[in-house]
mmCIF file of C-alpha atoms in Angstrom:
data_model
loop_
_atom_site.group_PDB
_atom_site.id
_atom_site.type_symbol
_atom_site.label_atom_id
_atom_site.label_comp_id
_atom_site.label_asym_id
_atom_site.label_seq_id
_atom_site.Cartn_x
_atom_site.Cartn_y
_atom_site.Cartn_z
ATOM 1 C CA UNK A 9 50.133 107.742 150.225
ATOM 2 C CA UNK A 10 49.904 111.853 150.599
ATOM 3 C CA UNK A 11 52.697 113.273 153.169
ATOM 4 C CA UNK A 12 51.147 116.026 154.487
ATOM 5 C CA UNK A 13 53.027 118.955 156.392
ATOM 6 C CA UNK A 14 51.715 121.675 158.682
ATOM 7 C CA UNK A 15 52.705 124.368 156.756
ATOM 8 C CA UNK A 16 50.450 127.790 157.371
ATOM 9 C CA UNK A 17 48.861 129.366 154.286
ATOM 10 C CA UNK A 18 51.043 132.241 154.461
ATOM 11 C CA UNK A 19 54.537 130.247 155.112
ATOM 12 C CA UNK A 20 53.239 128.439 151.561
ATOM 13 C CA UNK A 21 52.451 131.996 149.725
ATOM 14 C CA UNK A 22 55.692 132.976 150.866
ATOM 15 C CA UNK A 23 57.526 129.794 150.094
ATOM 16 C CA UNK A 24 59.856 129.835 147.052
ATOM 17 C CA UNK A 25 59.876 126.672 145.407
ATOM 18 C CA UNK A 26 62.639 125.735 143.120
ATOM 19 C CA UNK A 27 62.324 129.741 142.534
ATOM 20 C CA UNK A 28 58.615 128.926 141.581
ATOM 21 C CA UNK A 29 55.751 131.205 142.652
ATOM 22 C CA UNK A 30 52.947 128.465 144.377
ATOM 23 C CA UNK A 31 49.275 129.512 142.837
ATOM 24 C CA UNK A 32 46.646 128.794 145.423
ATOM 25 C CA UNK A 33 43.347 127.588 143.967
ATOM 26 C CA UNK A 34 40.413 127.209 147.035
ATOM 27 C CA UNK A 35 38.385 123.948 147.174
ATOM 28 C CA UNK A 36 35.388 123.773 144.350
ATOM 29 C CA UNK A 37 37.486 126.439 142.024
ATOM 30 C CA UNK A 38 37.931 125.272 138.519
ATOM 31 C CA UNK A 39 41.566 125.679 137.371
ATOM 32 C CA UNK A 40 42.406 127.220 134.300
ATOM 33 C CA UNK A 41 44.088 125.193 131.477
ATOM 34 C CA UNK A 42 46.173 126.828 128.615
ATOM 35 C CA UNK A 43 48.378 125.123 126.155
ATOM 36 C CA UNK A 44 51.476 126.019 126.757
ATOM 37 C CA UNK A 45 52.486 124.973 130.013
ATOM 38 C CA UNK A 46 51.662 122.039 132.277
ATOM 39 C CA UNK A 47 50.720 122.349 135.873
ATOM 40 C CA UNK A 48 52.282 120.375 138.976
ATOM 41 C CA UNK A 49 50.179 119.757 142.334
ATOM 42 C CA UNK A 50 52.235 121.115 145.714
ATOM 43 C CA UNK A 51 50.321 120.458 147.954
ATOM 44 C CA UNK A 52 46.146 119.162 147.770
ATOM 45 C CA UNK A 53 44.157 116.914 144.945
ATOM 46 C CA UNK A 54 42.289 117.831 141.977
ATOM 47 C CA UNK A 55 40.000 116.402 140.078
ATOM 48 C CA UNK A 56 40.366 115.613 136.341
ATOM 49 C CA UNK A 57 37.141 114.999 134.360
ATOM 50 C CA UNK A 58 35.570 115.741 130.662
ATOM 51 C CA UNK A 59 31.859 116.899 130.482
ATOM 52 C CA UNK A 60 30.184 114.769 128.086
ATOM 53 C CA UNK A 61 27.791 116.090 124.994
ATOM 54 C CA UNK A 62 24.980 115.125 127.066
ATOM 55 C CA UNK A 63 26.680 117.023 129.722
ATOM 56 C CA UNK A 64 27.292 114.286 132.407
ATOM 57 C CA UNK A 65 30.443 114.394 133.814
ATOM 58 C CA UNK A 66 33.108 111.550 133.292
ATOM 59 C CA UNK A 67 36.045 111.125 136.114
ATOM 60 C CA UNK A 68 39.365 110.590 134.838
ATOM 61 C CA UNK A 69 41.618 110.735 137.694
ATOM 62 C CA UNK A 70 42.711 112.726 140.550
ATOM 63 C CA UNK A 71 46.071 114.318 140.876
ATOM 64 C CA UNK A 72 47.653 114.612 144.176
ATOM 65 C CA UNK A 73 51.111 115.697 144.862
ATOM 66 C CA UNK A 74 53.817 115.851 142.566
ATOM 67 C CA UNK A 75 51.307 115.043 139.999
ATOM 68 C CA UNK A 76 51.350 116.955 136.440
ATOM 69 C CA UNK A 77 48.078 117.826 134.358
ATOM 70 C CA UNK A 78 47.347 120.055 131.581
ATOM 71 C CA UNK A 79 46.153 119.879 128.109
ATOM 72 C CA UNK A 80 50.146 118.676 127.058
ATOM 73 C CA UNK A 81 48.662 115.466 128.540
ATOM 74 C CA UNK A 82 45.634 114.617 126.955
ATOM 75 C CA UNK A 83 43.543 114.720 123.520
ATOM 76 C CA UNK A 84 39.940 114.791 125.226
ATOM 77 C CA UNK A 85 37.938 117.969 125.022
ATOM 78 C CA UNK A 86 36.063 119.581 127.062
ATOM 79 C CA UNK A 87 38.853 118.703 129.825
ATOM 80 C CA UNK A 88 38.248 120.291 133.112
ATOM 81 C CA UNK A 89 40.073 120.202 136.502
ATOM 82 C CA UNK A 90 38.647 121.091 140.302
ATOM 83 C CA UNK A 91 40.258 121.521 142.872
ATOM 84 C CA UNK A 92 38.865 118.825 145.939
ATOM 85 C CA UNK A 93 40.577 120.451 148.536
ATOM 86 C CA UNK A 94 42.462 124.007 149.070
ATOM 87 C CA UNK A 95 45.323 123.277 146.394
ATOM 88 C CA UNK A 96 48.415 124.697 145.437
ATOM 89 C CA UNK A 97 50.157 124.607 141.961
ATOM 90 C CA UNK A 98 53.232 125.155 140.434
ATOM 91 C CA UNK A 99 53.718 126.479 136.652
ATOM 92 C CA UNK A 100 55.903 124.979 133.800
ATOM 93 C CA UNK A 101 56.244 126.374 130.711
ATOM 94 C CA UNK A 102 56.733 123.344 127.312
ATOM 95 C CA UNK A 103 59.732 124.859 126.404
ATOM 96 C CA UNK A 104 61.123 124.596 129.792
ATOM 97 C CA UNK A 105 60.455 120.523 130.014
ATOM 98 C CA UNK A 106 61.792 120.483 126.255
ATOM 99 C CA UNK A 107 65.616 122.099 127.506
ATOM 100 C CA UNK A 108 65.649 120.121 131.090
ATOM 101 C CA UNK A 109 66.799 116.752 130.497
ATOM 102 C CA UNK A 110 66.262 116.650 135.021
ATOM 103 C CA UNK A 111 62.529 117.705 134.242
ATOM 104 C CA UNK A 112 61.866 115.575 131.511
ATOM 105 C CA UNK A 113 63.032 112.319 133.767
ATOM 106 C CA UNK A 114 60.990 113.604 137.070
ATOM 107 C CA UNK A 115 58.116 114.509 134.502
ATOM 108 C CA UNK A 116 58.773 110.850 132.900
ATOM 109 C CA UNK A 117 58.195 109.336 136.421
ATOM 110 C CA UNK A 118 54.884 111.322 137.349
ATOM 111 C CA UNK A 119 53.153 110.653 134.035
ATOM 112 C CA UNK A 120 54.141 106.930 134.626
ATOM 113 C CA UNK A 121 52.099 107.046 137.899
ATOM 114 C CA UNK A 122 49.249 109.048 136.214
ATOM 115 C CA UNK A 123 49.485 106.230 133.644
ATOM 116 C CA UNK A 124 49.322 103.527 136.186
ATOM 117 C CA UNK A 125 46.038 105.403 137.830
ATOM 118 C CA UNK A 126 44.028 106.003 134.473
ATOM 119 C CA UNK A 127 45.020 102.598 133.512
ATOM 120 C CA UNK A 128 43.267 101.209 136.610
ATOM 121 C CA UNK A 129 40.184 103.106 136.328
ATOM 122 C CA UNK A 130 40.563 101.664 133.054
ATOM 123 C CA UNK A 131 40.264 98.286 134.553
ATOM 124 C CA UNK A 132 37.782 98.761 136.984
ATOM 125 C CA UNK A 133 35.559 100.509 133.957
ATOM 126 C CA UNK A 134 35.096 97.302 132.665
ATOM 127 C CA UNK A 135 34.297 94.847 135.419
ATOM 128 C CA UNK A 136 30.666 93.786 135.356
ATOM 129 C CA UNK A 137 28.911 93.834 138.746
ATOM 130 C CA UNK A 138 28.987 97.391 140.014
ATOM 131 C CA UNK A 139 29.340 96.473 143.672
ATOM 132 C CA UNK A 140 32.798 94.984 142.766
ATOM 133 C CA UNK A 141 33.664 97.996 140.603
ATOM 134 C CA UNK A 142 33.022 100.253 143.968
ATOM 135 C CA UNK A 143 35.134 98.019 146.059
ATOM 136 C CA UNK A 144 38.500 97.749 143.542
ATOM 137 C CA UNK A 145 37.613 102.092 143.417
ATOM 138 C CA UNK A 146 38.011 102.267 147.063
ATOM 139 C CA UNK A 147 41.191 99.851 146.548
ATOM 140 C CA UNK A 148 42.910 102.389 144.341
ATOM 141 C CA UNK A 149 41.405 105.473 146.530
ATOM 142 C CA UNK A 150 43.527 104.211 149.681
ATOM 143 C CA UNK A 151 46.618 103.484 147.659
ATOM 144 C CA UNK A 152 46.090 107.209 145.375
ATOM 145 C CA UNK A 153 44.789 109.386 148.023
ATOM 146 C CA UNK A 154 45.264 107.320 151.447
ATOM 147 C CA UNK A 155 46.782 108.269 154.719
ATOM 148 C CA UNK A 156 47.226 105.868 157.682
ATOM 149 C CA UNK A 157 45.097 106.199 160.378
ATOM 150 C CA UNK A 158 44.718 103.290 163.451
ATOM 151 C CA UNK A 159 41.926 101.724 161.998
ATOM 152 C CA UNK A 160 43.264 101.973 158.400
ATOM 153 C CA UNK A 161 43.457 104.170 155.446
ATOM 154 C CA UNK A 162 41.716 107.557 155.547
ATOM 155 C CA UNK A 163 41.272 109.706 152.356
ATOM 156 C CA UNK A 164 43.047 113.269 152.146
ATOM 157 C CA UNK A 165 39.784 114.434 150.373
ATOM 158 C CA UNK A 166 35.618 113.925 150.417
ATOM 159 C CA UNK A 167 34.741 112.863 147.542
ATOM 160 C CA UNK A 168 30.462 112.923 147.199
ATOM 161 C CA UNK A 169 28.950 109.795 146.485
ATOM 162 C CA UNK A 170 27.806 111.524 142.832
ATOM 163 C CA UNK A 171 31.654 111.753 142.219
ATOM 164 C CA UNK A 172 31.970 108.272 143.216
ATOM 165 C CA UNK A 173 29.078 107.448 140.534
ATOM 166 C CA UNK A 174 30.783 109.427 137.497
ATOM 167 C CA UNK A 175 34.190 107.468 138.733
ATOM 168 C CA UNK A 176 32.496 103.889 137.860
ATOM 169 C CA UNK A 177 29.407 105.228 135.740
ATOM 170 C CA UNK A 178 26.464 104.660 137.701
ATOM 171 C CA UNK A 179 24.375 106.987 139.792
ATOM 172 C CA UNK A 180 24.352 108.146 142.808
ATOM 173 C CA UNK A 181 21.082 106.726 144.478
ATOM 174 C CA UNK A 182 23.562 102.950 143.668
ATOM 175 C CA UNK A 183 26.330 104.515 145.476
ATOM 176 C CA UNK A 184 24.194 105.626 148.243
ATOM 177 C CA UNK A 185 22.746 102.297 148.659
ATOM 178 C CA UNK A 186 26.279 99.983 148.187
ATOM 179 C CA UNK A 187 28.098 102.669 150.958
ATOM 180 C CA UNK A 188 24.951 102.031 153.216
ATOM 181 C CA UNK A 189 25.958 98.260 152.905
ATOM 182 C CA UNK A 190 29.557 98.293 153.282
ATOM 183 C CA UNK A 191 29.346 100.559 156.580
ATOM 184 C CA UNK A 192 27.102 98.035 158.093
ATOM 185 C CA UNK A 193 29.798 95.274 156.918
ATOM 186 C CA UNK A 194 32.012 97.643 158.429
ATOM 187 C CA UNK A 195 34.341 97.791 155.483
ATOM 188 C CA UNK A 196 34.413 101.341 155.811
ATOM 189 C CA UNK A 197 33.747 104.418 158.051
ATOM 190 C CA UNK A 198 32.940 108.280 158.111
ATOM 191 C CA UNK A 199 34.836 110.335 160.785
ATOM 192 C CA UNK A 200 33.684 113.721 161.839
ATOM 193 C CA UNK A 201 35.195 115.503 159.169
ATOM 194 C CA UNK A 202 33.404 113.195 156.599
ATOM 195 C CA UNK A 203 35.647 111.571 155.294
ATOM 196 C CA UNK A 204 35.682 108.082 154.427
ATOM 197 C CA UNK A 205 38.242 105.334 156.148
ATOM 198 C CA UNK A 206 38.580 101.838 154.165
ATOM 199 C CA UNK A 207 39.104 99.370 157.174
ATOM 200 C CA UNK A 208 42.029 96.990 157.329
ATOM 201 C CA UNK B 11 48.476 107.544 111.946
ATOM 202 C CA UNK B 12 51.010 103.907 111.363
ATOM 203 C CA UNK B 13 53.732 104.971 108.551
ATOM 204 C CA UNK B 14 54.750 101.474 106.540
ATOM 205 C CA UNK B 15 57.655 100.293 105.061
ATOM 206 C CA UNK B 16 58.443 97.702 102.839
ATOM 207 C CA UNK B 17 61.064 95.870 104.746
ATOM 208 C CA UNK B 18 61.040 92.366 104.307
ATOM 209 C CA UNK B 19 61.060 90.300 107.589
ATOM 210 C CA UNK B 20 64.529 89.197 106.548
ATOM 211 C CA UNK B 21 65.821 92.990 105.872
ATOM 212 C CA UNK B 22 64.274 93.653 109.449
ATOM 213 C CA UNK B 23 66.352 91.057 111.273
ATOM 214 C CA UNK B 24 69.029 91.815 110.171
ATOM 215 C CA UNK B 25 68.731 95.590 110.835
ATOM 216 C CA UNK B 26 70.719 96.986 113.436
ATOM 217 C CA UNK B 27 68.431 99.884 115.517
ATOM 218 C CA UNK B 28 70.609 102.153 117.890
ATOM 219 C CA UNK B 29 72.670 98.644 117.581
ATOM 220 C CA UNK B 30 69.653 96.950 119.303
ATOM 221 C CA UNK B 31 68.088 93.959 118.271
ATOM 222 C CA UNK B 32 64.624 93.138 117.226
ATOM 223 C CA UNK B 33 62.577 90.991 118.687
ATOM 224 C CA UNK B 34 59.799 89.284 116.787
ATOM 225 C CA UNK B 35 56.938 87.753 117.875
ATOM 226 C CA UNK B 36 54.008 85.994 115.424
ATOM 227 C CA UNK B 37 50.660 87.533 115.557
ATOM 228 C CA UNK B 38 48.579 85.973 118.205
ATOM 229 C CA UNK B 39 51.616 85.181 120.539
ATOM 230 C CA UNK B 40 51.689 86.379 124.365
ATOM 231 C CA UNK B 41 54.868 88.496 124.981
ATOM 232 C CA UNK B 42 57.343 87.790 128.128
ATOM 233 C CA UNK B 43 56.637 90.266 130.456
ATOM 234 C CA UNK B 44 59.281 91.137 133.264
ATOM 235 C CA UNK B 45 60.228 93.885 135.715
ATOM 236 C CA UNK B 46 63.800 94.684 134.763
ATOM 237 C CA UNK B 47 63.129 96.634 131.538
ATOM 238 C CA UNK B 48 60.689 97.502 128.994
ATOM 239 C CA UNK B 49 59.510 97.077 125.528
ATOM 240 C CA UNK B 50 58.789 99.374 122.497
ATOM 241 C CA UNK B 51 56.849 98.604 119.464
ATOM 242 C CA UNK B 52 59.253 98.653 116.282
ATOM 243 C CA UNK B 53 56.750 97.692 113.804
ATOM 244 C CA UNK B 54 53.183 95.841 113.682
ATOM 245 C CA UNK B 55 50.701 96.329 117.061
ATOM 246 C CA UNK B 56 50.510 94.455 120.089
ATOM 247 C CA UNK B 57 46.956 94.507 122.615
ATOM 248 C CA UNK B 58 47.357 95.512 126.142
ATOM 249 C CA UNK B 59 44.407 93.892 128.448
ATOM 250 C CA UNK B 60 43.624 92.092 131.579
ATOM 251 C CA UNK B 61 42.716 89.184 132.693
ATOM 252 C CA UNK B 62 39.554 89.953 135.595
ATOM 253 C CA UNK B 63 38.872 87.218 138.293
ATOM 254 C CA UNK B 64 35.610 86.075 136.449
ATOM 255 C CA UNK B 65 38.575 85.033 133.345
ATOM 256 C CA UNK B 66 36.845 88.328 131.203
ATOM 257 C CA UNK B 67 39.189 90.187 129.170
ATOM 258 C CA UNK B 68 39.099 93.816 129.755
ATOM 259 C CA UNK B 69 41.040 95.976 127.065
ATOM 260 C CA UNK B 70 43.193 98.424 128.002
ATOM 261 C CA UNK B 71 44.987 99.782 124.992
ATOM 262 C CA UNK B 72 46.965 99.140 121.582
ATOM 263 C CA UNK B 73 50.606 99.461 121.416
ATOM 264 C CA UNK B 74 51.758 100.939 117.803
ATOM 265 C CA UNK B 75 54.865 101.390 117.012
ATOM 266 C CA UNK B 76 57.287 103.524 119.235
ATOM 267 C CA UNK B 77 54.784 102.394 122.017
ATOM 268 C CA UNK B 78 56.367 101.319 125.197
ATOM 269 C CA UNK B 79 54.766 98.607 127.882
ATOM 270 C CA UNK B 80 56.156 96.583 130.629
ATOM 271 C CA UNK B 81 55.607 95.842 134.056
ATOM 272 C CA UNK B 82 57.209 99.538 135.076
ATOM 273 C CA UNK B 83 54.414 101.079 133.045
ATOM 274 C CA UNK B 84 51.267 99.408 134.855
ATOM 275 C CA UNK B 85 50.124 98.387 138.349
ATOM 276 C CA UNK B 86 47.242 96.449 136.781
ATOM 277 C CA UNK B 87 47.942 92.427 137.878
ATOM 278 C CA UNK B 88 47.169 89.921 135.685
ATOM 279 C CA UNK B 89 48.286 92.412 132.927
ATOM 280 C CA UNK B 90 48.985 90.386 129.230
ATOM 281 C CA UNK B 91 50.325 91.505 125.816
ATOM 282 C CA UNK B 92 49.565 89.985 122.824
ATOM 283 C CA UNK B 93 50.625 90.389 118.729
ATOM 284 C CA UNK B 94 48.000 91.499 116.945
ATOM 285 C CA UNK B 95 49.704 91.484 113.909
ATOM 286 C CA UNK B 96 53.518 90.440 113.329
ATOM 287 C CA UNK B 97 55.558 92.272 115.647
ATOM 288 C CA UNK B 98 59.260 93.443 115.770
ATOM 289 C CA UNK B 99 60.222 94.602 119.300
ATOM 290 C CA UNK B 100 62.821 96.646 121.277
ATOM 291 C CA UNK B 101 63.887 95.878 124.655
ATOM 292 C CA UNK B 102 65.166 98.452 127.020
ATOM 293 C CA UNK B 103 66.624 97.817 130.502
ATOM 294 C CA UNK B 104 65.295 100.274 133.090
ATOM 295 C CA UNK B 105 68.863 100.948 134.144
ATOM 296 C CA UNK B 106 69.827 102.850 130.451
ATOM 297 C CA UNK B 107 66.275 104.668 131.021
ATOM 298 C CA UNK B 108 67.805 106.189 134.375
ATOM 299 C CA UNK B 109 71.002 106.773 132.862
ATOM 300 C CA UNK B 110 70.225 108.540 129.677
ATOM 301 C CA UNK B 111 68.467 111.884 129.574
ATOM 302 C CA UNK B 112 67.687 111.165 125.913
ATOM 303 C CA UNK B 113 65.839 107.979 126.161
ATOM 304 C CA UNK B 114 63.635 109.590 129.261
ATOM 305 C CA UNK B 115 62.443 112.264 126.999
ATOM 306 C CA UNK B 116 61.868 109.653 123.854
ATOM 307 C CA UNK B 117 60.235 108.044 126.766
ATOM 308 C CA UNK B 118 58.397 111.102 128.400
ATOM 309 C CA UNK B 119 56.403 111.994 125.011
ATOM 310 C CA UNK B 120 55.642 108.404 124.253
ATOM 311 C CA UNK B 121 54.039 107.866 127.714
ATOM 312 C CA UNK B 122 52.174 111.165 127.050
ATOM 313 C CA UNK B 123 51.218 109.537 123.774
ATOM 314 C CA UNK B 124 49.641 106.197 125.927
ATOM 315 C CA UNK B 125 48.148 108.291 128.612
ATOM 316 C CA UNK B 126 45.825 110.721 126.194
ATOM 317 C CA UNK B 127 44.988 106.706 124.604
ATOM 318 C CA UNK B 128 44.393 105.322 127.855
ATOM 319 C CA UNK B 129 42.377 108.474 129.128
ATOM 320 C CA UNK B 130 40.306 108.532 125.929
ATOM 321 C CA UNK B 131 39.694 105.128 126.149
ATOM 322 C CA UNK B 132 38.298 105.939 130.190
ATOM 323 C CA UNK B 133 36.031 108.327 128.877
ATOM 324 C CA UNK B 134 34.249 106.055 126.015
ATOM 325 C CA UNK B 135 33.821 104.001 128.952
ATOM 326 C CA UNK B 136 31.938 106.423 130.652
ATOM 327 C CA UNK B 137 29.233 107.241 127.696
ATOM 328 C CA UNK B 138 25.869 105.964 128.798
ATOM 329 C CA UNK B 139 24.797 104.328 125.242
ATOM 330 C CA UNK B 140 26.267 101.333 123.636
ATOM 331 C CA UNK B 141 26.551 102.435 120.109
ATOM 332 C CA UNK B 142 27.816 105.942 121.261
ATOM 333 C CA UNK B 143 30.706 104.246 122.678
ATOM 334 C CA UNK B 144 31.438 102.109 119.973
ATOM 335 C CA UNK B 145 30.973 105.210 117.347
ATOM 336 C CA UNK B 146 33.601 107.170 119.931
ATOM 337 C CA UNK B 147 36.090 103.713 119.661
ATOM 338 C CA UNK B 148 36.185 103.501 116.098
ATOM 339 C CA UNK B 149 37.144 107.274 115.902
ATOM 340 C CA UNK B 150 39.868 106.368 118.164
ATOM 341 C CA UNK B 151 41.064 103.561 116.203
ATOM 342 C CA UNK B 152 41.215 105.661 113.547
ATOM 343 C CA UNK B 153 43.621 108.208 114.965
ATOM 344 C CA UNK B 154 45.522 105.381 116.807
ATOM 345 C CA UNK B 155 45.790 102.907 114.147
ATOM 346 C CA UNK B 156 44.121 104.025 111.324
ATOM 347 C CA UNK B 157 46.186 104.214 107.360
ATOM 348 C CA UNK B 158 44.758 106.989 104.635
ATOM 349 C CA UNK B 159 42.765 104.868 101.843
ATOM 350 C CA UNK B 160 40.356 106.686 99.228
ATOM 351 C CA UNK B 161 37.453 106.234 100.671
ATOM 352 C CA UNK B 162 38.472 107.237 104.475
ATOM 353 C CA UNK B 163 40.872 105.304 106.875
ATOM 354 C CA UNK B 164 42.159 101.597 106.850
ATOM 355 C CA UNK B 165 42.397 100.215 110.720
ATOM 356 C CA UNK B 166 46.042 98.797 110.237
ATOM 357 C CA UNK B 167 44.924 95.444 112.261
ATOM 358 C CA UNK B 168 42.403 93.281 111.787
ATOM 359 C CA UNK B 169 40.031 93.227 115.408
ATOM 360 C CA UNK B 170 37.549 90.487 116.286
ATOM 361 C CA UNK B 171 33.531 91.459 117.087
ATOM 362 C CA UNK B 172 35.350 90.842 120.720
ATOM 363 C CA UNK B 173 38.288 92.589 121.196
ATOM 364 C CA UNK B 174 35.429 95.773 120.211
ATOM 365 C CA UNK B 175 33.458 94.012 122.862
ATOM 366 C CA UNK B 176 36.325 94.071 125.230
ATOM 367 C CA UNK B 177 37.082 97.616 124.641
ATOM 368 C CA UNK B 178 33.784 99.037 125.599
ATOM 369 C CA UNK B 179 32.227 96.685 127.943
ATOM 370 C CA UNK B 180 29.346 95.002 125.764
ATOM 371 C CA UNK B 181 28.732 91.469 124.585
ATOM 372 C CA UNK B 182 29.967 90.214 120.720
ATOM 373 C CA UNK B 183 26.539 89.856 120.315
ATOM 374 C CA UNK B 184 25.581 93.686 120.155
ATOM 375 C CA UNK B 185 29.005 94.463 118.591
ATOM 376 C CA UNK B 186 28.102 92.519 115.449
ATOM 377 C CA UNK B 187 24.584 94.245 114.998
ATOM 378 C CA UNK B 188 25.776 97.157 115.063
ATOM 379 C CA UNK B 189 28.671 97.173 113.298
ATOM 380 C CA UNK B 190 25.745 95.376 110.601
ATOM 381 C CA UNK B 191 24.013 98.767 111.416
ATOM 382 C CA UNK B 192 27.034 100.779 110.652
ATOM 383 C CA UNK B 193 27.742 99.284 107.501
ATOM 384 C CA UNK B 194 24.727 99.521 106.248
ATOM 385 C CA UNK B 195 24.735 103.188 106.861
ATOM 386 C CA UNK B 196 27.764 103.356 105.032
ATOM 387 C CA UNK B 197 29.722 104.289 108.112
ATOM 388 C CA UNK B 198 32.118 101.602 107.511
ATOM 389 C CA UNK B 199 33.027 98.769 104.981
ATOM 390 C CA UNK B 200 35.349 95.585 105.285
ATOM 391 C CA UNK B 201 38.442 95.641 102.472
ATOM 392 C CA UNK B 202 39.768 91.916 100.761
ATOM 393 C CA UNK B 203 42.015 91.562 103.799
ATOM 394 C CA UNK B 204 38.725 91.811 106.337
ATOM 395 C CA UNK B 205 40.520 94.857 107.913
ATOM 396 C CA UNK B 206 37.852 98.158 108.492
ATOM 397 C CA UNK B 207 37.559 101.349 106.787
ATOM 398 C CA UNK B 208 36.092 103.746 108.348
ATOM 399 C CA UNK B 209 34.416 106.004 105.878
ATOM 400 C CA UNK B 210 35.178 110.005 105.804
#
């Protein structure tokens, strides 16, 4: 579940984290990737997915708080990350997880999680009947991304119903229709913001 | 790559690692899975997968040597482990991962190592065509388990028509044409052992 705080903008740009400067990325931006360093998610969730040759996009994950992503963590080209909400990241060099043995162990605990994530899309990848794919998907979207709300678990970010398709590769007019059918079952809800609650 | 040796099983239990013993299980056996500690790969390759509701197998990654897998490393129930080949195996207790900043970095970049397999293993799940994926798998393989040969690279375990199956979400069925299709391309040959080459 994301803790959120009620932090202004300004108290975050000003905010000295560990001595870290906080790098604010607005929602839709694409965030640059380098080798050398890994990035760590403050405060928001991105969105991790490769373009494929025939240039459809494959989700791999998202990364919400404390999360770390960067190409350190993954062979797959043509890697990209966007930021699904206003997001702010912290920068650390490969040298400076190499001399921290504190660093390495938090780092060791994140990628476990981020393990734990990828390994469930993993999972839900290969289950047969789309319908169930999109309800074990909203499963790990409540748990990943979830934040209590009376009438049960409300995601921190809207997600479109095409990245819902590229998350359990099908397309969008099959998400359109399965949503349609699981807010008349009232498994789930939109609020006025958009975004989606999975009921209890 | 996998790097032999020519231990004989004897020599190998016997060995004393970090004063650890080794573990061995036959190929085809299911290893003991519980939440206190967890595993690494000495020698040989074990098969990470699920069982799904509908009693399907879905794949979710090899385990070569240095590997690690356990219950701390997945959320994914139903999760099983089996020998693909003869394996020797290390057990861990999580309490001398939290207590040693050495073994959480050993740790950190063999997580890393799992997480780019597990996230490449996501995105051939995500490629619309059948024999695209299974072209993307065996270059995977290759990297993950593959030995140099002359004519290209030896997979270091021998897979069934449906493990592949498992791995990519098709039926044995299409597996074996293809792979009929592939070798009659010359894309890839069986050795005396029945283990794959994959041609340069």
């Amino acid at each position: 579940m994301i803790v959120t705080c009620n932090l202004t903008h300004t108290q975050l740009q000003n905010e000295q984290t560990e001595g870290r400067r906080l790098h604010f990325y607005d929602r839709g931006e694409e965030i640059p990737l380098v080798e050398q360093g890994v990035w760590q998610v403050y405060r928001g969730v991105a969105q991790l997915s490769q373009l494929s040759v025939n240039g459809e996009e494959i989700l791999l994950g998202w990364a919400q708080p404390s999360t770390f992503f960067g190409m350190w963590l993954t062979h797959i080209e043509s890697y990209q990350v966007k930021a699904l909400s206003e997001l702010y990241l912290k920068w650390y060099p490969l040298s400076e997880i190499e001399a921290s043995p504190h660093l390495s162990h938090l780092m060791l605990t994140q990628v476990v999680r981020r393990m734990r994530q990828t390994e469930a899309l993993l999972a839900i990848a290969g289950l047969r009947r789309v319908e169930e794919r999109l309800q074990e998907l909203l499963q790990l979207l409540k748990k990943e991304l979830g934040q209590p709300v009376p009438e049960g678990t409300r995601l921190a970010v809207r997600l479109t119903h095409q990245n819902l398709a590229n998350a359990i590769g099908t397309t969008r007019v099959t998400i359109t229709r399965l949503l349609g059918d699981f807010q008349r079952q009232g498994i789930i809800s939109l609020d006025s913001d958009r975004h989606m609650i999975v009921h209890h």
